[in-house]
Structure formats: C-alpha cells, structure tokens
Coordinates of C-alpha atoms and ligand atoms in Angstrom, one line a residue:
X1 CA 23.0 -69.3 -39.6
X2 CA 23.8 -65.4 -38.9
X3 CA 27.0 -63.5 -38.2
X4 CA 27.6 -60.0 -37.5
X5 CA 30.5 -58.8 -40.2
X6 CA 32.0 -55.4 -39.1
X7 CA 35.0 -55.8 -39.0
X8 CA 36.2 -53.3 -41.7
X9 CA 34.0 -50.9 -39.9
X10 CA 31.7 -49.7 -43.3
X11 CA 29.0 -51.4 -42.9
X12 CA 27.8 -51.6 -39.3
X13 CA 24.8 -52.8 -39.8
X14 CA 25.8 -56.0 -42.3
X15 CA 25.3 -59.4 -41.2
X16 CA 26.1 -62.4 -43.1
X17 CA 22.9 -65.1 -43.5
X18 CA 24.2 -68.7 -44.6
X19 CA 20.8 -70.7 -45.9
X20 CA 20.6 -74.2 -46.0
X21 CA 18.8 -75.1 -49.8
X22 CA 14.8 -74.7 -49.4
X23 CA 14.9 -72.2 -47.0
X24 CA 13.5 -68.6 -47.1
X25 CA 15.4 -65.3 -45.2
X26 CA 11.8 -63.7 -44.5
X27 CA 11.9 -59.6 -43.1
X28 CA 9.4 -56.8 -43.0
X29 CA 10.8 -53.2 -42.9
X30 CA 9.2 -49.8 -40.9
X31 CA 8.7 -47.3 -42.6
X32 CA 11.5 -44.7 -43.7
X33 CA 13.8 -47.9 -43.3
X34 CA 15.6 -49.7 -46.1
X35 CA 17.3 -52.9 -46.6
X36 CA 20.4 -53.9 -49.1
X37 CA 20.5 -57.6 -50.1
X38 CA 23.6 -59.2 -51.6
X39 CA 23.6 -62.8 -52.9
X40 CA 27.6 -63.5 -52.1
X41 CA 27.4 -66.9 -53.7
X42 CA 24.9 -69.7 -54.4
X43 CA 21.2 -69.3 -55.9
X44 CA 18.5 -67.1 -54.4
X45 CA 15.0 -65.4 -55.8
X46 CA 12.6 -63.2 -54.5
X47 CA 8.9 -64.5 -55.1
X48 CA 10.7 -67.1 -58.5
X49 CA 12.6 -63.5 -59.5
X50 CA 16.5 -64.6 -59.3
X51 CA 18.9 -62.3 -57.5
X52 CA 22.1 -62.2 -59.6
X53 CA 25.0 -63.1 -57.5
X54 CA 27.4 -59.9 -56.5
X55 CA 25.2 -57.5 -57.3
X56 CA 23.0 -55.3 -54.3
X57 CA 19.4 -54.9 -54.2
X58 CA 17.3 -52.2 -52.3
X59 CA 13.7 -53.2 -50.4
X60 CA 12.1 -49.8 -48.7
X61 CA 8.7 -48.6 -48.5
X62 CA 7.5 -50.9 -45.8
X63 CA 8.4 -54.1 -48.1
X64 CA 7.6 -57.4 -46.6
X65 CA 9.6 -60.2 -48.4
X66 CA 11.5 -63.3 -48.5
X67 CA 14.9 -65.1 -50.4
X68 CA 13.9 -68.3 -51.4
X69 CA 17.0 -70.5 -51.9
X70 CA 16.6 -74.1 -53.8
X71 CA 20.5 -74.8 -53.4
X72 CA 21.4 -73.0 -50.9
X73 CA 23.2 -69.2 -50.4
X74 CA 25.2 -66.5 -48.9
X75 CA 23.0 -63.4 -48.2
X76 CA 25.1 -60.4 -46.8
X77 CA 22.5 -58.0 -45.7
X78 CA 22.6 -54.7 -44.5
X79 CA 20.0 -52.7 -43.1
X80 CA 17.9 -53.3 -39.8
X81 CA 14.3 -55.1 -40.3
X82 CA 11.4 -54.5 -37.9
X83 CA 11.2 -58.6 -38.4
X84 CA 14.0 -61.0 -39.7
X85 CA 14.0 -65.0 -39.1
X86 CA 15.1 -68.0 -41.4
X87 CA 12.3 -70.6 -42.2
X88 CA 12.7 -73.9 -43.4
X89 CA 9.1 -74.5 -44.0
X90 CA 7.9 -72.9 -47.0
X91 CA 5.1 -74.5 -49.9
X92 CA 7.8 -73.7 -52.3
X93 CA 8.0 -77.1 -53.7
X94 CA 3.9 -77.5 -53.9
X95 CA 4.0 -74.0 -55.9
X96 CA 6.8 -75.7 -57.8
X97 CA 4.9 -78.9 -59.0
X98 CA 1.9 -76.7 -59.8
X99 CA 4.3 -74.7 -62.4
X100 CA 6.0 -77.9 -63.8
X101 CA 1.9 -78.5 -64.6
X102 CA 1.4 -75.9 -65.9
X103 CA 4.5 -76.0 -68.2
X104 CA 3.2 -79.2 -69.5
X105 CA -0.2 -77.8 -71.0
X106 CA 1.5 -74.6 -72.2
X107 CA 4.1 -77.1 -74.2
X108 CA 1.1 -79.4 -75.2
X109 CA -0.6 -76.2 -76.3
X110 CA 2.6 -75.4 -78.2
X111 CA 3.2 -78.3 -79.8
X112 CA -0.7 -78.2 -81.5
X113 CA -0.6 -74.5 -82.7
X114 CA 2.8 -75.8 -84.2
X115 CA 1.3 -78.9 -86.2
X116 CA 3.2 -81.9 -84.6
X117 CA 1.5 -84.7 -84.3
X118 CA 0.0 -85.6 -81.2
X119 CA 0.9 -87.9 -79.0
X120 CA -1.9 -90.5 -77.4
X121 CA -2.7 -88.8 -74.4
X122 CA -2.7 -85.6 -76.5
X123 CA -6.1 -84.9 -77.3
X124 CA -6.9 -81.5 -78.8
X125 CA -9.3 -81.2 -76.4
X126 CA -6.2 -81.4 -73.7
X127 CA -4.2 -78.7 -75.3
X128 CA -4.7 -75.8 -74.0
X129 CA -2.8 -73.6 -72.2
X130 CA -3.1 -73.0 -68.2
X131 CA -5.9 -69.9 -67.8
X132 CA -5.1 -69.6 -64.2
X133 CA -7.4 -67.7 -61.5
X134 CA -6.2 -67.3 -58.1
X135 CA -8.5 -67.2 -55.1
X136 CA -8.3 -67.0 -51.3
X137 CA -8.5 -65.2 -48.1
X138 CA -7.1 -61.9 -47.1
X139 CA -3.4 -62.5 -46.9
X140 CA -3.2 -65.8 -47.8
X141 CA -0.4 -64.8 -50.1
X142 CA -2.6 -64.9 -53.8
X143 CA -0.7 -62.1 -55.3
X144 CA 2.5 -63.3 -53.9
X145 CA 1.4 -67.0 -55.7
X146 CA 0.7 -65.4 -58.9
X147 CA 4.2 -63.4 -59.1
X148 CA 6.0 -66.8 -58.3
X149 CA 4.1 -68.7 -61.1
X150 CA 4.3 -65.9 -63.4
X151 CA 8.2 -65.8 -62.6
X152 CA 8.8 -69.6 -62.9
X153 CA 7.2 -69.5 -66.8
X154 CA 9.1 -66.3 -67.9
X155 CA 11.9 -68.2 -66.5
X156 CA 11.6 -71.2 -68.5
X157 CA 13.6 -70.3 -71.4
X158 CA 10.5 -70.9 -73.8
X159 CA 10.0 -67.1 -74.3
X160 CA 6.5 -67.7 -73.0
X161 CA 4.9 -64.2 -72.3
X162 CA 2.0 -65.1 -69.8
X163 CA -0.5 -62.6 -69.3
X164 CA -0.8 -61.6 -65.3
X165 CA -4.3 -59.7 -64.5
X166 CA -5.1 -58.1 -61.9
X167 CA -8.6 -57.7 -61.1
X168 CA -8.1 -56.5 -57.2
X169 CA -9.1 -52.4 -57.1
X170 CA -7.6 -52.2 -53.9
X171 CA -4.3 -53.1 -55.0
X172 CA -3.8 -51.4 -57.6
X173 CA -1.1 -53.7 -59.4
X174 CA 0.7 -52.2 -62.3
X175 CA -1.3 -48.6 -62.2
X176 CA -2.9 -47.2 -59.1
X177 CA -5.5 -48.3 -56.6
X178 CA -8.8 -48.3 -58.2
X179 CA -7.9 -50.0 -61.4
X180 CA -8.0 -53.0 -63.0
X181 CA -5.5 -54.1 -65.3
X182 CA -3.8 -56.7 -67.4
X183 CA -0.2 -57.3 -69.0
X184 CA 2.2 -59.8 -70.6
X185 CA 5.3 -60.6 -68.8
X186 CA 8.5 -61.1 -70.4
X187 CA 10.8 -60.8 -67.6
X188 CA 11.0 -61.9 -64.2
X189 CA 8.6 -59.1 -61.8
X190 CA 11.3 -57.8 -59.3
X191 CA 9.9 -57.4 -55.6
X192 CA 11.3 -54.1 -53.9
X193 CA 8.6 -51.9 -52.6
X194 CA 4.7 -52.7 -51.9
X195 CA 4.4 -49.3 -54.2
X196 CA 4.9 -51.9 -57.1
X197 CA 3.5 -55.4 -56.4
X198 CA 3.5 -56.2 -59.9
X199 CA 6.5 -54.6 -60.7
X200 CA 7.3 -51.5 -62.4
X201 CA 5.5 -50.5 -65.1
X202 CA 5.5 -48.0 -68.0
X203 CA 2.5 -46.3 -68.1
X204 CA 3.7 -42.9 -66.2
X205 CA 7.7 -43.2 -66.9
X206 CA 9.2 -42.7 -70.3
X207 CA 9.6 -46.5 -71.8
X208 CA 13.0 -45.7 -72.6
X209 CA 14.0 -45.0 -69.2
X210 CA 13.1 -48.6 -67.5
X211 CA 14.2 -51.4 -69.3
X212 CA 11.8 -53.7 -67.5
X213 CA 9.1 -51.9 -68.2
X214 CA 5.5 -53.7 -69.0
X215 CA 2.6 -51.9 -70.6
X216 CA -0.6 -52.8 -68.8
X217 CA -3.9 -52.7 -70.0
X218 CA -6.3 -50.8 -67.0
X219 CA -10.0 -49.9 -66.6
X220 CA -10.9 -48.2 -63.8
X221 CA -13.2 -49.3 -61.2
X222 CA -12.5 -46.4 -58.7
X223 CA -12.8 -48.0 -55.5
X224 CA -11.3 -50.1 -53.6
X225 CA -13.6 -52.5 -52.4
X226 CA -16.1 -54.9 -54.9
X227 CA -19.0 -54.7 -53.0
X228 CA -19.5 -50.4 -54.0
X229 CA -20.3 -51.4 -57.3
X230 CA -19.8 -55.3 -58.2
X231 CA -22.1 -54.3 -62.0
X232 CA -19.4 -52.3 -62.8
X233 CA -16.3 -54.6 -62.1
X234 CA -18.6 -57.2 -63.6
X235 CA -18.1 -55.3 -66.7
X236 CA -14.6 -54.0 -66.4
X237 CA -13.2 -58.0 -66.1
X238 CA -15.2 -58.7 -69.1
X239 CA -13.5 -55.8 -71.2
X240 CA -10.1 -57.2 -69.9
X241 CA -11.2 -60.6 -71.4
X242 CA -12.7 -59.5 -74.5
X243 CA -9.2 -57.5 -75.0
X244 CA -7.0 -60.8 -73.8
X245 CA -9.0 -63.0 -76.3
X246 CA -8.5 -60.5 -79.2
X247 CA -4.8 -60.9 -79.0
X248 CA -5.2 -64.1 -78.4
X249 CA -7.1 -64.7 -81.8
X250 CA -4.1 -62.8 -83.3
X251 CA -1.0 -63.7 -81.8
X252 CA -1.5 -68.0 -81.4
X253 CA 1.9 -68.1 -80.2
X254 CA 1.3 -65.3 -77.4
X255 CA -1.6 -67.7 -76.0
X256 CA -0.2 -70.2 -75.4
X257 CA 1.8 -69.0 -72.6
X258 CA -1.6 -68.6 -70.6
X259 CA -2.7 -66.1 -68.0
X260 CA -2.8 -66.1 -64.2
X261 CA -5.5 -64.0 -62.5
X262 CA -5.2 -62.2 -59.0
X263 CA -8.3 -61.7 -57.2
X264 CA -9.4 -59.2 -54.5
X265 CA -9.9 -61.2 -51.4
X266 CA -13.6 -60.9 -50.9
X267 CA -14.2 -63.3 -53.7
X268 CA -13.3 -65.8 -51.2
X269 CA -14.9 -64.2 -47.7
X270 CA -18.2 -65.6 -46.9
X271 CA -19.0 -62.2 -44.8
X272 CA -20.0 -59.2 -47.0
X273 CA -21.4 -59.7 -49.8
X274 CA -24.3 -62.3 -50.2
X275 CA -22.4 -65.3 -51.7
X276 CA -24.3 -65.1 -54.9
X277 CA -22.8 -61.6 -55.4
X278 CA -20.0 -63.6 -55.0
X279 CA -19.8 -66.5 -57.1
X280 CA -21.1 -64.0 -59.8
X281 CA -17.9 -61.6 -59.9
X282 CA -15.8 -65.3 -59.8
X283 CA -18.3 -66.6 -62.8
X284 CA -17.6 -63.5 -64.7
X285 CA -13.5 -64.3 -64.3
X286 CA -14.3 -67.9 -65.8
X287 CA -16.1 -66.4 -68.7
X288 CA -13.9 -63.7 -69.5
X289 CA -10.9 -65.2 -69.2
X290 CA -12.1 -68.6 -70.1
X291 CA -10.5 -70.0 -67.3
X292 CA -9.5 -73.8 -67.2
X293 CA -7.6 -74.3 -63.6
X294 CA -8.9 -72.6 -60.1
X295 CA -6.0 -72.5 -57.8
X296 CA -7.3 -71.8 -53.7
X297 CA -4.6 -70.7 -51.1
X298 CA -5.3 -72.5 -48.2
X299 CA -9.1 -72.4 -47.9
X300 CA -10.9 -75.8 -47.5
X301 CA -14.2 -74.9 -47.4
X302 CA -13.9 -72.3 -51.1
X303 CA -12.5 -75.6 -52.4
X304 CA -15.0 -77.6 -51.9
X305 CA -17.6 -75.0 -53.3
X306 CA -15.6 -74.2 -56.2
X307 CA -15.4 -78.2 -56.9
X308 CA -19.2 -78.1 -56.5
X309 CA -19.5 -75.4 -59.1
X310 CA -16.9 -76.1 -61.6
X311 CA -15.5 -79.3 -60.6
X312 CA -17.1 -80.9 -64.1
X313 CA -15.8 -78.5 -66.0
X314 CA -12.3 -78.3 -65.1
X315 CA -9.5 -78.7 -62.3
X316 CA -10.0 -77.3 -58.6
X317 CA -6.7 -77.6 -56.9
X318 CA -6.1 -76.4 -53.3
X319 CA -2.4 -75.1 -52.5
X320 CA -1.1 -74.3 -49.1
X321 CA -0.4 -71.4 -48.0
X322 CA 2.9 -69.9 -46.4
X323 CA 3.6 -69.2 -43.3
X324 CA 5.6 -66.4 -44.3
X325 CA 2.4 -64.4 -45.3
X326 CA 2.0 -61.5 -43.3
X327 CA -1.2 -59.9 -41.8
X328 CA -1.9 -56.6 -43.6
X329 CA -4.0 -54.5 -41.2
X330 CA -6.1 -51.4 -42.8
X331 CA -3.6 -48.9 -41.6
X332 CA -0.9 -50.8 -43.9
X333 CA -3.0 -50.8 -46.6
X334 CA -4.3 -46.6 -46.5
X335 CA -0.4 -46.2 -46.7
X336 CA 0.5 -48.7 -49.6
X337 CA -2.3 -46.9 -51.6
X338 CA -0.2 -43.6 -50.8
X339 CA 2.8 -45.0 -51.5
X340 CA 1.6 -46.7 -54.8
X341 CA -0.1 -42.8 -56.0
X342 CA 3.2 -41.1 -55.0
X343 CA 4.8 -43.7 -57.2
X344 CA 2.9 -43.7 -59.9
X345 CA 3.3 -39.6 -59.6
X346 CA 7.2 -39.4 -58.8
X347 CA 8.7 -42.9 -59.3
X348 CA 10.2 -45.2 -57.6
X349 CA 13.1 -43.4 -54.6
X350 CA 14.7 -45.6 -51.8
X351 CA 17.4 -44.5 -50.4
X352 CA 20.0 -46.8 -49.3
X353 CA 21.2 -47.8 -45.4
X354 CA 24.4 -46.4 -44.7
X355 CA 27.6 -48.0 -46.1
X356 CA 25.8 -48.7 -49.3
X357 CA 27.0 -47.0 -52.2
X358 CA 25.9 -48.9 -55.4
X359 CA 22.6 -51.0 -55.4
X360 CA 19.8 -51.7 -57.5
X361 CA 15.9 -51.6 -57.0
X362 CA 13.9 -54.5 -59.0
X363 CA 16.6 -54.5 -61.2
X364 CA 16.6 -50.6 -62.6
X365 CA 19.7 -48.4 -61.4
X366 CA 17.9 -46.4 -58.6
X367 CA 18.2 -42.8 -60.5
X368 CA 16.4 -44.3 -63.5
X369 CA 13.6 -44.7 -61.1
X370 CA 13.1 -41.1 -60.4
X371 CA 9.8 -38.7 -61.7
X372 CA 8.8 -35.3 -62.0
X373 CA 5.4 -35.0 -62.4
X374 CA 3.7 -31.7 -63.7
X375 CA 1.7 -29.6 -62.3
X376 CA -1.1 -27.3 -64.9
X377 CA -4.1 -25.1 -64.6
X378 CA -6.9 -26.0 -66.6
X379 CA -10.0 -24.5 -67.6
X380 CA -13.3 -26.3 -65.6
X381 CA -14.4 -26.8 -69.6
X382 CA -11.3 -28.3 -71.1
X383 CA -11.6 -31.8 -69.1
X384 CA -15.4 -33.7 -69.1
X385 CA -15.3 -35.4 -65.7
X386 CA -18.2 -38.3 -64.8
X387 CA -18.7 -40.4 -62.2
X388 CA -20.3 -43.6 -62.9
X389 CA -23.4 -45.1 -60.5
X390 CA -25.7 -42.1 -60.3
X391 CA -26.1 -43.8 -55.8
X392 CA -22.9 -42.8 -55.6
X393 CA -24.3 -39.2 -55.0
X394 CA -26.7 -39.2 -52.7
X395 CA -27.5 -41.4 -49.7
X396 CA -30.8 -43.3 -50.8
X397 CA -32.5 -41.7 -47.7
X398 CA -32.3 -38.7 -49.2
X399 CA -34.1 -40.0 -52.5
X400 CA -37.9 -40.2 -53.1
X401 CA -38.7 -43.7 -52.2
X402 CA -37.9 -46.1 -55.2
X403 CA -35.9 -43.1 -57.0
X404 CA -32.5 -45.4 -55.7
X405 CA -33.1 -48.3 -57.5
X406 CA -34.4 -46.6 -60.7
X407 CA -30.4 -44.9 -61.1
X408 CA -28.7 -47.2 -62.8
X409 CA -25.0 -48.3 -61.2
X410 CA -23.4 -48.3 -64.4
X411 CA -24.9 -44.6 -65.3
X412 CA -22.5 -41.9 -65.9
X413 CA -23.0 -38.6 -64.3
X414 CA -21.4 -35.3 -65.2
X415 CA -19.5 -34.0 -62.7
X416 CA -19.7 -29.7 -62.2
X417 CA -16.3 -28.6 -61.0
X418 CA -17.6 -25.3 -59.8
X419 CA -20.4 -27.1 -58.0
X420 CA -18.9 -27.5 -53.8
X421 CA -20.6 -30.9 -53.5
X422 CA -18.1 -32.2 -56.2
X423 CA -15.8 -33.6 -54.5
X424 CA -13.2 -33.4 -56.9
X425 CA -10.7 -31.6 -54.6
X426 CA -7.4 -33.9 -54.2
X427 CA -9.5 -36.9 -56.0
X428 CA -8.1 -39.2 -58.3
X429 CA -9.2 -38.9 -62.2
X430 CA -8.5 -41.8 -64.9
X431 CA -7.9 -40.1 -68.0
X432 CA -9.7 -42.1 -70.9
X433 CA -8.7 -43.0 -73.9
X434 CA -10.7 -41.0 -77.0
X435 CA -14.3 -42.4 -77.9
X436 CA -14.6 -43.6 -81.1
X437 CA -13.8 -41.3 -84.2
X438 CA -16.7 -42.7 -86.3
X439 CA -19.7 -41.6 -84.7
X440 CA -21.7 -44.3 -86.5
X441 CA -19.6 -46.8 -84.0
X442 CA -21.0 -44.6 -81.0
X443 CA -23.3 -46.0 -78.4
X444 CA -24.8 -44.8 -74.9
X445 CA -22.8 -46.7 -72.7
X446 CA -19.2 -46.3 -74.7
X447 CA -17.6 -44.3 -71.7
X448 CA -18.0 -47.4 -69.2
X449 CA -15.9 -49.6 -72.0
X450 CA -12.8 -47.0 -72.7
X451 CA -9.4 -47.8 -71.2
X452 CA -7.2 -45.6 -69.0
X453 CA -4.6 -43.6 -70.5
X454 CA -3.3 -42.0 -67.2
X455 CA -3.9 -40.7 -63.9
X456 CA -4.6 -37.3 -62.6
X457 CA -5.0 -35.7 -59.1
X458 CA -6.9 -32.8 -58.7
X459 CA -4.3 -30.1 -56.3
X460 CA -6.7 -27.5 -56.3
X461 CA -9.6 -26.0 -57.4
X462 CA -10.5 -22.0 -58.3
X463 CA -14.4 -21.9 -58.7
X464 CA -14.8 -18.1 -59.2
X465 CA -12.0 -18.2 -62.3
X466 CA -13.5 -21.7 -63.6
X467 CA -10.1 -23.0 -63.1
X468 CA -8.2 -26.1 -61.4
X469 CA -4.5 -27.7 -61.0
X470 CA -4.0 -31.1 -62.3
X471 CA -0.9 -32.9 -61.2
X472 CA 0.2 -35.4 -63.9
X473 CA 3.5 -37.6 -64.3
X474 CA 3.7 -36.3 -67.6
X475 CA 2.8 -33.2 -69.5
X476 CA -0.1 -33.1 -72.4
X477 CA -2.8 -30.9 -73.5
X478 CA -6.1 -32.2 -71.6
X479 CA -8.3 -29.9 -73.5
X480 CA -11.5 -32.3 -74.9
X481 CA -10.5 -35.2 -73.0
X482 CA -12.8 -37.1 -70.5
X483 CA -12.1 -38.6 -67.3
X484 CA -13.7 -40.9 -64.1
X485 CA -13.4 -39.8 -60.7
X486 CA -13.6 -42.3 -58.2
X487 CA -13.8 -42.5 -54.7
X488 CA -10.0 -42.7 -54.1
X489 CA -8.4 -39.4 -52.5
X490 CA -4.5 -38.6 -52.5
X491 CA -2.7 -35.6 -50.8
X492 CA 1.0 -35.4 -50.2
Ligands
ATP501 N1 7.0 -66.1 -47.7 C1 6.9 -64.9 -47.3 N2 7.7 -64.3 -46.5 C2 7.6 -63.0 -46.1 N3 6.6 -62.2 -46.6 C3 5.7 -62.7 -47.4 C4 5.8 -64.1 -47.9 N4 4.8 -64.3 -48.7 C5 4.1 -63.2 -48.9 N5 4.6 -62.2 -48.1 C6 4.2 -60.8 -47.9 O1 2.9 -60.9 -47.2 C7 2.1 -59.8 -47.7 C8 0.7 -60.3 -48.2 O2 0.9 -61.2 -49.3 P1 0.0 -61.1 -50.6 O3 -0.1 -59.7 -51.0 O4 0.6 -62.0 -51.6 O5 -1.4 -61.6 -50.0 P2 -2.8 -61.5 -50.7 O6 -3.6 -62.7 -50.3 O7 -2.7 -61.3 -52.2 O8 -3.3 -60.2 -50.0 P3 -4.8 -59.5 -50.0 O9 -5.3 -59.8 -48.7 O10 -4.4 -58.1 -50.2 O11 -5.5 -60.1 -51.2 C9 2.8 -59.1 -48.8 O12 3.4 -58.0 -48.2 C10 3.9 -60.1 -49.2 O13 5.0 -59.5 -49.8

C-alpha cells in the first residue's frame, strides 16, 4: 500500500510504503537520480543487511534494489525511481532455509574444533563448515545470493567471519573491474550504489575513515571476460585458495565460518567457451577452495550436470531465482565499471533528493565517503610495467604460422612506455606487491603469483621527456615497483 505524504510541504517527492511481512519494495534508479529510504517502524533489510529503524539511507549510481521485510514495515521514501512496485513473491524463505543449513554445519564444525563430544549423527567426516560456490546465468541474481547468505551468518550473533570471494573480473567486487579478490566479513555488506557490490572496502580509503571497512585480498586478471585468458584466472583462483587455506590452517576458529564464492556468469552459459573450458575454471573453484556445497540459481539443466560431476562427492542444490532480478544490458555494465574506477579513485558521493538533509550511505556518514586522489609525474623508469599473455599483442595473423601457440598465456611481457603501440594511455595498472626479498626464494614465474597493492590510471603520457602522470587514491613513491596492465581503460 502507497500514499503520497506532502502535506508539510518538504518533501514533495516522499511517499509512504506500508509492506505486508514477506514482501520486497523493489526500485531501479536513472542515472544522476537518488533515492532516501526511511524504515518508520517494523523490520526491513536490503539483500539480509537490516535497515535500522529512524534512520535515512541513500541509493544513487543507477542502484537496482529491494527492502525485504519478514514482519512487515513502514518505508517513507523519497526520491523518484525509473521503476518502483511491491512484490509478494520473493525466494526469500528458500534462501532462508539454505542459511539455517548452512548454520548447522558451521556449528557442527564449531563444536569439533572446540572438543565436545559428538553427537551420533555427528561424524567428523560431517563437520565441516559450508564452502559455498555460487553458479548461474547472467542475472539470475548470484552475487545478490551470496550478499544475502553472507549477511544472514554475520548476522547470527556467532561472530562467524565467512570469507566472500569474488572470482567474477567483470565485476570487480571489493577493488575494481579486472580483479579477483577475497575477504572476511564481519558486518552486514550495505547495498547503496552498483560502484560497490560487495560493499565498501579499505583498500584505497584510509581504514580509519570507514568503520565498515573490509580488507580484500585481489589478484588481477585484467579483463573482464574469462574466456581472454581462462590459464591465467585458472591460476589467480588457485592463489586465492592457497591464501584462504593458509589462514585457515592458522586461525581454526576463522574456518569455520566458511566461504561463499561468486562466479562470473559464463561458468554457467553453454555458448562461448567450449564446456570443457568450462567445467575446468568451476573444477579449479572446487579444488581451491575445497568446496563442499554447489548452489545453482535457477538453472535446471547446470544442475543436472553439476550432479553428474560432483553429485558423489558432495551436495548439488538448485535455488530459485527472483523475479526481482533485473536484466543488466552491456551499456549498464560499461558504466558500472566507470562508476566502480571513479569510486575506487574518489569514493563514494551521492547526493541526496531534495528535502533530505541527514542520511547515510551503506551505513558511513556520506562525507566520510569522500576521496582525493593524486595526481604525479613519474619517470618511464621508476614503474616496471608487464602485460601477461605474450597473444595479447599481436593478432595471431600477424605471427609466423605456429609462432601463436608457442607464446605462452601466462608469459609476462615488458611493456615500453615510450613505445606508441603501448597502449598504456588512460589504462588501468595493478600495482604489485614487492617480489620476494630473498632472492634464493625467487622463481620465473613469481610476478603471475603477487597480489595487488593498488590501482593506478595512466592520465598522460610524455614520450620525448620519458615521463607520465599516474592518478592514484593515495600518494607513495612508485620508484622500483612493478605493475600489470590489463585490458581495462578509464577516462573521466
Ligand atoms: N529482488 C530484487 N529486487 C530488485 N533488484 C534486484 C533483486 N535481486 C537482485 N537485484 C538487482 O539485479 C541486478 C542483478 O543481480 P546480481 O548482480 O545479483 O546478478 P548476477 O547473476 O550476479 O549478475 P551477473 O550476470 O553480473 O553475474 C543487480 O543490480 C541487483 O541489485
């Protein structure tokens, strides 16, 4: 139910939304529009992240969202959506059962690394925690499944800190398009802005500054879709794994809160890639992340093939997919990758609909949000630049024959700034972290294994001085460090 509530003549644009309980307010926004959300009483979450009653939220950036309620709530909202309709038919109660599930190992799992005695149905064998990976279509709503799982276990009141990955390049979760990356959650992710999927994170803002702020763990791939260079992500998920399982191994109390994997769509698409490619990028999730439960959004057919493959190994469970979803075309996407880069560069701004004063986005205080990047000239020599996959450079046609196949994908090729065929004007670079100070821990292929420190964009570039300018969110000497350039562009 809906009413119109001007009548003190502030807020023109405020309407009053009464749900009935297990129904979701669902809206998408145009762009340069904003939206205020007030719970006035009752319960009400975004994606399993609860809205506090009396207090405003801010959506911008093109968000499409919904406010689940389980009880039933008051929504006052002011703004005006592109889309805006109440559903009452939502899987909210099937994603519900799958977390109480889930809850169950994790507490089974608990109970073990704690000593208690088991309990008959409790075989070790049985205990361990959920290792989640998510697959489906193109918006079927995986990373939208994923936030609401990962928000019903933070929610728990365990202190569970479940580890969400993200191993979809063209979303660029936590970081920026392009990467890959992994983090522990402690607190609910907020929803505001498609810049920010995952939620806000603490790689480019001062930690002190956002108190929500998660510290991911990113490789970069450098592309957006798996197909450029599936050897690569092949190894980039196992480096995530091999880093999950290490903490793992030291922190037994951290594991058993489990992990929950996102994955890019074209795991499930059966156009594309050959399905062997396929099924090998979905193996290499299994092995890296040792995964125990395969969750498909509303896909028969990748149900019955994952059943076929790992169906004696562990649970295949189909789950349905909302209705809510909406259809992200490519034009959406080019932007959200713009939006995420000028993000990542100059934080989080959305500026309110008139006749809102004081609101909140995902939970920070809106000037908290705010960046300024720098901008420095650098010498061509202070910053090693590579690309990795020597085919990325030329078209195969315009190799001997056979030269194509004998360039490795996973090679690393230097990069000349002063060269015009670089293509480093406007690209993004991932800054690496250092290689090994004990050069008897060296090895050739060290560079492809080295996680992601930060981001650059390349503004500008001087060939006959041997100079460039490097926008970064924060300043630091780049002299000796190396960095990846992808195939990902950004200009403001
Ligand atoms: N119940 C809902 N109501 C309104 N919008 C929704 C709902 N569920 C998901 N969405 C929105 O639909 C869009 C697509 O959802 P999501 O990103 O979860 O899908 P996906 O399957 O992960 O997408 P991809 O094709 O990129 O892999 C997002 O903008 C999300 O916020």
């Amino acid at each position: 139910m809906m009413s119109d509530s001007h009548s003190d003549g502030t807020q023109p644009d405020m309407k009053q939304w009464v749900l009935e309980p297990e129904t979701e307010y669902r809206f998408e926004l145009d762009p340069d529009t904003s939206l205020a959300i007030k719970l006035a009483h009752g319960q009400a979450e975004v994606f399993g992240a609860e809205l506090a009653e009396g207090k405003t939220y801010l959506f911008g950036t093109e968000c499409r969202a919904a406010v689940f309620t389980w009880q039933g709530c008051t929504l006052e909202i002011t703004g005006r959506p592109s889309t805006e309709y109440v559903s009452e038919e939502t899987p909210m109660a099937a994603y519900a059962n799958v977390h109480i599930a889930f809850e169950q190992m994790r507490v089974r799992a608990l109970r073990v690394v704690h000593g208690s005695p088991a309990s008959d149905d409790d075989a070790n064998a049985n205990a361990e925690p959920p290792r989640v990976l998510v697959l489906g279509p193109e918006n079927s709503g995986k990373t939208t499944v994923c936030k609401i799982l990962t928000n019903y276990t933070v929610r728990a009141g365990q202190n569970w800190s479940p580890v969400l990955v993200n191993v979809d390049p063209s979303e660029g979760g936590w970081a920026v398009p392009g990467a890959i990356s992994a983090a522990p959650i402690r607190s609910p992710i907020a929803t505001a802005s498609p810049a920010n999927p995952l939620g806000s994170a603490a790689t480019s803002a001062p930690t002190a500054l956002s108190s929500n702020a998660l510290i991911p763990l990113s490789y970069w791939y450098g592309h957006s879709e798996t197909k450029r260079n599936p050897v690569l992500l092949d190894r980039l998920i196992r480096n995530l794994g091999e880093n999950i399982r290490q903490r793992d191994d030291d922190d037994l109390e951290a594991r058993v809160s489990g992990l929950i994997v996102d994955t890019p769509s074209s795991f499930a698409s059966s156009s594309g890639s050959a399905p062997d490619n396929r099924h090998t990028l979905i193996k290499a999730c299994v092995d890296a992340f040792r995964i125990n439960v395969i969750l498909v959004v509303g896909h028969e057919k990748l149900t019955v093939e994952m059943q076929r493959l790992f169906g004696n190994r562990f649970t295949v469970v189909k789950i349905p997919k909302s209705g809510g979803v909406v259809e992200l075309d490519h034009g959406y996407r080019e932007r959200v990758h713009k939006y995420q880069l000028h993000t990542y560069m100059y934080g989080q701004k959305i500026d309110p609909p008139p006749g809102i004063t004081s609101a909140i986005v995902g939970g920070e205080a809106v000037a908290d949000l705010v960046l300024s990047p720098s901008s420095c000239v650098i010498k061509f020599g202070d910053l090693t630049i590579y690309r990795i996959g020597a085919e990325n450079m030329a078209p195969s046609s315009a190799l001997p024959i056979g030269a194509a196949r004998m360039l490795s994908e996973m090679q690393p090729v230097l990069v000349d700034p002063a060269s015009s065929s670089s293509g480093l004007l406007n690209s993004i670079l991932a800054l690496l972290a250092p290689f090994n100070p004990d050069e008897s821990e060296r090895y050739d292929e060290e560079i492809l294994d080295l996680t992601v420190v930060g981001f650059l964009v390349v503004t500008s570039i001087d060939a006959p001085n041997r100079k460039m300018t490097i926008l970064a969110p924060n300043q630091g000497s780049l002299v000796g460090k190396t960095a990846l350039v992808g195939s990902f562009d950004w200009q403001e």
